[in-house]
mmCIF file of C-alpha atoms in Angstrom:
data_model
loop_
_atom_site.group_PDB
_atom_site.id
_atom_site.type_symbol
_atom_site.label_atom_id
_atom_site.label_comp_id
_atom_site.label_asym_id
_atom_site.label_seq_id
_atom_site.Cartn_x
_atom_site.Cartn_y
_atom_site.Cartn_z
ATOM 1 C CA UNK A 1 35.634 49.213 74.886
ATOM 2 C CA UNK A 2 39.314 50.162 75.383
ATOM 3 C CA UNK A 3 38.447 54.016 75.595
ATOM 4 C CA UNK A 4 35.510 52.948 78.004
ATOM 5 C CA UNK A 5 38.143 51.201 80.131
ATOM 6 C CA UNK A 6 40.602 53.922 79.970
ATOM 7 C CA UNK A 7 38.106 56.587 81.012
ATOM 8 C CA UNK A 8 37.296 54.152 83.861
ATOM 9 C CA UNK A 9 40.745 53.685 84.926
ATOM 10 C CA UNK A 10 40.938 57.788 84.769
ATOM 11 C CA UNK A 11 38.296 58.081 87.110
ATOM 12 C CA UNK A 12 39.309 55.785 89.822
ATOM 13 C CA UNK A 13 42.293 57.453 89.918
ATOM 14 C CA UNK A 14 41.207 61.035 90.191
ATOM 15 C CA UNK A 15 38.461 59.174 92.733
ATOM 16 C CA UNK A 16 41.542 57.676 94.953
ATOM 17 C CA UNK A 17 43.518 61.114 94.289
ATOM 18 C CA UNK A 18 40.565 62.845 96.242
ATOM 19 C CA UNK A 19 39.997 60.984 99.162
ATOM 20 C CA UNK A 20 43.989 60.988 99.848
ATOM 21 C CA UNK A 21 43.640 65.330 100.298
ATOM 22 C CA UNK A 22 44.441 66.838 103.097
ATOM 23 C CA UNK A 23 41.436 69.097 105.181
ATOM 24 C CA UNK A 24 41.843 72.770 104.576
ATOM 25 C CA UNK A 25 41.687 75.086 107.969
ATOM 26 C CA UNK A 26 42.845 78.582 107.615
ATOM 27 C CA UNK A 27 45.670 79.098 110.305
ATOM 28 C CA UNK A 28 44.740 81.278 112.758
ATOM 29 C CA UNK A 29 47.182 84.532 111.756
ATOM 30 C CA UNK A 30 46.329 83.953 108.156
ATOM 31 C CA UNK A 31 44.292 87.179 106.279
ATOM 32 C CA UNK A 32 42.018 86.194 103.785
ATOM 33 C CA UNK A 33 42.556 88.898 100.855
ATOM 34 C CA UNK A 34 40.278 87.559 97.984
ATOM 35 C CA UNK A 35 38.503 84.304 96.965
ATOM 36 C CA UNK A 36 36.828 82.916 93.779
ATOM 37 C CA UNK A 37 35.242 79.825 93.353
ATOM 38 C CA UNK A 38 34.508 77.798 89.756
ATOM 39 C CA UNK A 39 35.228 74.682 87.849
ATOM 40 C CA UNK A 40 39.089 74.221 87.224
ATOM 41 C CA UNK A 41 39.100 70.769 85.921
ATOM 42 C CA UNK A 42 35.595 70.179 84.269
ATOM 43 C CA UNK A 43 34.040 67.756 86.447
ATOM 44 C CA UNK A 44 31.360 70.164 86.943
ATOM 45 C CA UNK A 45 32.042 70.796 90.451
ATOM 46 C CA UNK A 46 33.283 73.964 91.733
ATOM 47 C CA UNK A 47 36.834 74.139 93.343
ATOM 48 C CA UNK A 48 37.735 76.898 95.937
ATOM 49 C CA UNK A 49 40.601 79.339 95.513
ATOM 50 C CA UNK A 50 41.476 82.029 98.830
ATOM 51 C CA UNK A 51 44.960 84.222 98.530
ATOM 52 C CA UNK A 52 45.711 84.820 101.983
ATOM 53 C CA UNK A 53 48.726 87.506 103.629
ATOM 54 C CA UNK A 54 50.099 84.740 105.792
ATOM 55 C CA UNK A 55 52.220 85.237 109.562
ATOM 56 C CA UNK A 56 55.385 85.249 108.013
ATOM 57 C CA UNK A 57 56.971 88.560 107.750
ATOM 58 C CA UNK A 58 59.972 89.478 105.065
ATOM 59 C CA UNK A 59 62.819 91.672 106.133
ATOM 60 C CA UNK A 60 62.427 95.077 103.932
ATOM 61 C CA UNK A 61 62.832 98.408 105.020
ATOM 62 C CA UNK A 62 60.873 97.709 108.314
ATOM 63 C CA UNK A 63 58.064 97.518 106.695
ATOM 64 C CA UNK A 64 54.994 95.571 107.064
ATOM 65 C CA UNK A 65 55.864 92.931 104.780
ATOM 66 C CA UNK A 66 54.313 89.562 104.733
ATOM 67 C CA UNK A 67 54.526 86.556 102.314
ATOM 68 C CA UNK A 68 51.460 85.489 100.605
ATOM 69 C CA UNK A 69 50.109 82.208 99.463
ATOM 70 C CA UNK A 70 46.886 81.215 97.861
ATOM 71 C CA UNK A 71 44.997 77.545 97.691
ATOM 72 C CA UNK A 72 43.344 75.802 95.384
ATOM 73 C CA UNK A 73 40.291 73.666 96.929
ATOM 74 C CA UNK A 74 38.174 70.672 96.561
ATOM 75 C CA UNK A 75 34.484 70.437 97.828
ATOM 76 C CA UNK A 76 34.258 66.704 98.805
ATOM 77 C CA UNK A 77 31.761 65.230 100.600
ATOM 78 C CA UNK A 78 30.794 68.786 102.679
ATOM 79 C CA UNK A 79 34.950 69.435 103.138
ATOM 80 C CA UNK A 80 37.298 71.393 101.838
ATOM 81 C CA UNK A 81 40.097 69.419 101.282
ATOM 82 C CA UNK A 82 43.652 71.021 99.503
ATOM 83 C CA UNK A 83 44.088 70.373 96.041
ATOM 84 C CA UNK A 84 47.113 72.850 95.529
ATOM 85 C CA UNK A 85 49.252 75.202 97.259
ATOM 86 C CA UNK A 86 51.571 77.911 96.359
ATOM 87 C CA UNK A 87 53.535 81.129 97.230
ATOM 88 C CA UNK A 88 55.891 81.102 94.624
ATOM 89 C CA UNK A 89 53.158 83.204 91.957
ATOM 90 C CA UNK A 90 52.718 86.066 94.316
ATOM 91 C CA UNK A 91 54.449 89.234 95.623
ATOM 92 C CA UNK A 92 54.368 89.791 98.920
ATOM 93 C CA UNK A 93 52.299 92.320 100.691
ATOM 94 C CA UNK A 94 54.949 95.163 100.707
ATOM 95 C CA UNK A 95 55.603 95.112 97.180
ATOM 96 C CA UNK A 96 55.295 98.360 95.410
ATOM 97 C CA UNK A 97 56.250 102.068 96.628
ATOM 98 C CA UNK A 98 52.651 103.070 97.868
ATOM 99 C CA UNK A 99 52.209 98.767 99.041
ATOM 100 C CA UNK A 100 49.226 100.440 101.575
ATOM 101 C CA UNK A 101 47.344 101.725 98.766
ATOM 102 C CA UNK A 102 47.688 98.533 96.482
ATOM 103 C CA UNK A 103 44.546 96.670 95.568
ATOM 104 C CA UNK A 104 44.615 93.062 96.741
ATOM 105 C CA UNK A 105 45.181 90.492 94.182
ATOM 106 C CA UNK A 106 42.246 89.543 91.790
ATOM 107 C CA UNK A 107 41.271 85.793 90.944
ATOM 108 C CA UNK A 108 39.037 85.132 87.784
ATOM 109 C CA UNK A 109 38.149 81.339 86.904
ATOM 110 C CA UNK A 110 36.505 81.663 83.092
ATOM 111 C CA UNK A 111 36.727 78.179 80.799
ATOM 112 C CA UNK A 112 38.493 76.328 83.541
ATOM 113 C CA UNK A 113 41.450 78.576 83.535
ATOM 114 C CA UNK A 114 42.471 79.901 86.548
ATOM 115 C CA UNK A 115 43.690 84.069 86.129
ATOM 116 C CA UNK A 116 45.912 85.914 89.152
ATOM 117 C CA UNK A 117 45.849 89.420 88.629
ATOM 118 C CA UNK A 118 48.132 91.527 90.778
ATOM 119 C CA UNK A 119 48.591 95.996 90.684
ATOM 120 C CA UNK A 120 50.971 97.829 92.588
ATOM 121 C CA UNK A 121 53.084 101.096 91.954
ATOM 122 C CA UNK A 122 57.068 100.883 91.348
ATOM 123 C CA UNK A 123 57.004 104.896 92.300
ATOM 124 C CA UNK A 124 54.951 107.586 92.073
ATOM 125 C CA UNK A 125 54.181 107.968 88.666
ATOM 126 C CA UNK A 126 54.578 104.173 87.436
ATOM 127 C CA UNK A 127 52.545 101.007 87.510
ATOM 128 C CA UNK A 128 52.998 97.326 87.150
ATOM 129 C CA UNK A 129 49.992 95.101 86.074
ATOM 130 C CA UNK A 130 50.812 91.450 85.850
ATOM 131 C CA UNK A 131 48.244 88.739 84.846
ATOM 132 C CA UNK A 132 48.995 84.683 85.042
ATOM 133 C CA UNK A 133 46.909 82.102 84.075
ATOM 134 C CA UNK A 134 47.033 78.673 84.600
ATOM 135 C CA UNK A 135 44.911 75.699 83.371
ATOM 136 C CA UNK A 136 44.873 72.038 85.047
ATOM 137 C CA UNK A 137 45.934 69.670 82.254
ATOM 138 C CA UNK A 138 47.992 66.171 82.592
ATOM 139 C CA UNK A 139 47.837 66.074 86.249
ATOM 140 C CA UNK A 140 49.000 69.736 87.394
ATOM 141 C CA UNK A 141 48.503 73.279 87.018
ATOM 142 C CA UNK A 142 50.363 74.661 84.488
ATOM 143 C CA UNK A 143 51.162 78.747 82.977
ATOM 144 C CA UNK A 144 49.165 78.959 79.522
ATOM 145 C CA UNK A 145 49.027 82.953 79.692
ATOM 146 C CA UNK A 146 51.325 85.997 80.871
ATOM 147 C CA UNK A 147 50.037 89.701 80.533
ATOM 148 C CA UNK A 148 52.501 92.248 81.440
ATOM 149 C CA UNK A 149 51.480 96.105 81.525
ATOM 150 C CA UNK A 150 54.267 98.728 82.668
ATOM 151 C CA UNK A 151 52.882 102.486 82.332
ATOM 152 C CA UNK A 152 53.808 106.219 82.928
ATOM 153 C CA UNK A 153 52.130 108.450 84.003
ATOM 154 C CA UNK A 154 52.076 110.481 80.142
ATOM 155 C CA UNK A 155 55.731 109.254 78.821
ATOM 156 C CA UNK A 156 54.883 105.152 78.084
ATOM 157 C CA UNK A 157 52.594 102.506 77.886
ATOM 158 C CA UNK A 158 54.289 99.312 77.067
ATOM 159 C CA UNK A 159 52.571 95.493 76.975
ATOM 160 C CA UNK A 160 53.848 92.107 76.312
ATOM 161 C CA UNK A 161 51.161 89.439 76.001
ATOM 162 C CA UNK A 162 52.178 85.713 75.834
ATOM 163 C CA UNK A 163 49.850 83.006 75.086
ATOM 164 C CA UNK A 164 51.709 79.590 75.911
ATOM 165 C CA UNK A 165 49.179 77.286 74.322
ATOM 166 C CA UNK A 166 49.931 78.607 70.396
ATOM 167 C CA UNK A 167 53.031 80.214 71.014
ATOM 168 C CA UNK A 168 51.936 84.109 70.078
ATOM 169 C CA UNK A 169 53.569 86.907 71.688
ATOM 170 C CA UNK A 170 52.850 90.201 71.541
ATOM 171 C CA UNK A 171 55.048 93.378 72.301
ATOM 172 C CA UNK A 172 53.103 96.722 72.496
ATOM 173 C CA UNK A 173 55.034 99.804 73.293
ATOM 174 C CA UNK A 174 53.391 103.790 73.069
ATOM 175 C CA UNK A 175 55.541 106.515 73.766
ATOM 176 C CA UNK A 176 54.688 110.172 74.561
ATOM 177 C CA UNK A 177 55.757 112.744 76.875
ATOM 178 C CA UNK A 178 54.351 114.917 80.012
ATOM 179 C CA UNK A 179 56.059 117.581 78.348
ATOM 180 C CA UNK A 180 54.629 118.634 75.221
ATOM 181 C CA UNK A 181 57.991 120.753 73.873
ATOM 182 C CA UNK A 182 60.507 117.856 74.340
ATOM 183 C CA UNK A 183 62.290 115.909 71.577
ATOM 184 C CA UNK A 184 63.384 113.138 70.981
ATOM 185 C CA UNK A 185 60.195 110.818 72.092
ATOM 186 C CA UNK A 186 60.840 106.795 71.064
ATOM 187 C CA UNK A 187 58.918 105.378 68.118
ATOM 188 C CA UNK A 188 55.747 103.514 68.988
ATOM 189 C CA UNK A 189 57.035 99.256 68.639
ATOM 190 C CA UNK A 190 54.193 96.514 67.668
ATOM 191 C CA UNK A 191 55.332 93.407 67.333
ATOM 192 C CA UNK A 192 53.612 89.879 66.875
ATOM 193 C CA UNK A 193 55.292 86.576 66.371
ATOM 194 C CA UNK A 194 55.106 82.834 67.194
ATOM 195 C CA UNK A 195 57.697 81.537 69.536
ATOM 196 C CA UNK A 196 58.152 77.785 69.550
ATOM 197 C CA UNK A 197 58.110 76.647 73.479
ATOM 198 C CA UNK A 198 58.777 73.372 74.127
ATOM 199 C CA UNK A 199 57.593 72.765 77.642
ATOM 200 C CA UNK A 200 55.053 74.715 79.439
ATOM 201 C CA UNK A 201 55.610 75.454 83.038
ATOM 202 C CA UNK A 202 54.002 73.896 86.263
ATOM 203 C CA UNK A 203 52.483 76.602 88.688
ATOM 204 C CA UNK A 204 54.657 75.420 91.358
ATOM 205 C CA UNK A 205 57.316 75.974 89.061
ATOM 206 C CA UNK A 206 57.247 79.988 88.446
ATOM 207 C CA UNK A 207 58.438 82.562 89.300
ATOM 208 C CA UNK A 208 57.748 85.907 87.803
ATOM 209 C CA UNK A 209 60.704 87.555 86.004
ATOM 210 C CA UNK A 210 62.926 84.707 86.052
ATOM 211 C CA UNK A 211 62.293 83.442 82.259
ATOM 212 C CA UNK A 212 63.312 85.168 79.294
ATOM 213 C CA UNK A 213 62.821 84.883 75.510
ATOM 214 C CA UNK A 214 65.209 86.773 72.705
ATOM 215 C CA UNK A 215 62.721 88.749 70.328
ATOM 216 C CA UNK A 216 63.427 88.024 66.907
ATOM 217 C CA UNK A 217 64.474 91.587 65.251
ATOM 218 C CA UNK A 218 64.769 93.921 67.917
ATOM 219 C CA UNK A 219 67.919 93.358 70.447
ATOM 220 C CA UNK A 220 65.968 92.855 73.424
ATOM 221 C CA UNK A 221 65.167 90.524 75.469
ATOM 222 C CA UNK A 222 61.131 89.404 77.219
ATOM 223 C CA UNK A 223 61.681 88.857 80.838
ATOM 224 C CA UNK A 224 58.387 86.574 82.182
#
């Protein structure tokens, strides 16, 4: 009876949470860039994401440079109503040295988790793949995944994978060179190990690059 109630009391409250949303309208100047749709919080409706390139432009280089934001969506009743909002998870549309030739950001929704994939080019021979995902658990969004690829052309591939939930990270790095006669090429570095966070963090908390780790054994640092 007292889990009966308490389940009760939980759905009243996501109930009066719902009808208190605002309506979602695209502004006017706002680009649509991608949109996914799927079940973030297992009620077995499907919620709404769409990143969009919004009006306001960012000072570099001259350059068309706008911020972006993305929303997360309710279906209720017929509307779309806004669940979540954020800009703080994306780069803007000029990031990147070739930013006209980068792919828009990818959303993927698989077991409830939401997944932000974003590609660009930090010059002409060297790419940046980041990955975030973020699951809905005791009442917000929060970061339960970070996959960070930075790659040469033919001299390095280098990962580090961080799974929030149970705490494994793993650090990847492959070495070679464009030029077959040179010397002194890096060792290849695998490592795995368990790193004992105490607090995840909220979407509308993070922002990429500004956390960091100390990897046990090597004197570096993991900037996520």
């Amino acid at each position: 009876m007292k889990n009966l109630f308490c389940l009760s009391a939980l759905l009243i409250c996501a109930w009066y949470h719902a009808q208190n949303l605002k309506d979602f309208e695209a502004p006017n100047r706002y680009q649509k860039i991608a949109e996914a749709k799927g079940d973030l919080d297992k009620d077995g409706k499907d919620e709404t994401v769409i990143i969009f390139n919004t009006d306001k432009k960012i000072n570099l280089d001259d350059r068309d440079d706008f911020l972006r934001t993305f929303f997360i969506l309710k279906n209720i009743d017929g509307k779309l109503k806004i669940w979540k909002e954020n800009n703080t998870v994306l780069f803007s549309s000029g990031m990147g040295f070739y930013s006209e030739d980068n792919a828009p950001p990818e959303i993927t929704i698989k077991n409830s988790s939401l997944s932000i994939t974003q590609i660009f080019n930090t010059n002409s021979r060297h790419t940046q793949t980041y990955k975030h995902t973020f699951r809905f658990q005791n009442g917000d969004f929060y970061l339960i995944g970070s996959h960070d690829r930075f790659e040469d052309t033919c001299d390095f591939n280098n990962l580090n994978e961080i799974n929030f939930s149970t705490g494994k990270v793993i650090i990847d790095e492959e070495y070679s060179s464009c030029d077959e006669e040179q010397n002194g090429i890096p060792k290849n570095v695998h490592k795995e190990f368990i790193y004992p966070f105490k607090t995840l963090i909220k979407m509308n908390n993070f922002r990429i690059g500004e956390n960091k780790l100390k990897v046990p054994g090597l004197k570096k640092a993991l900037n996520y």
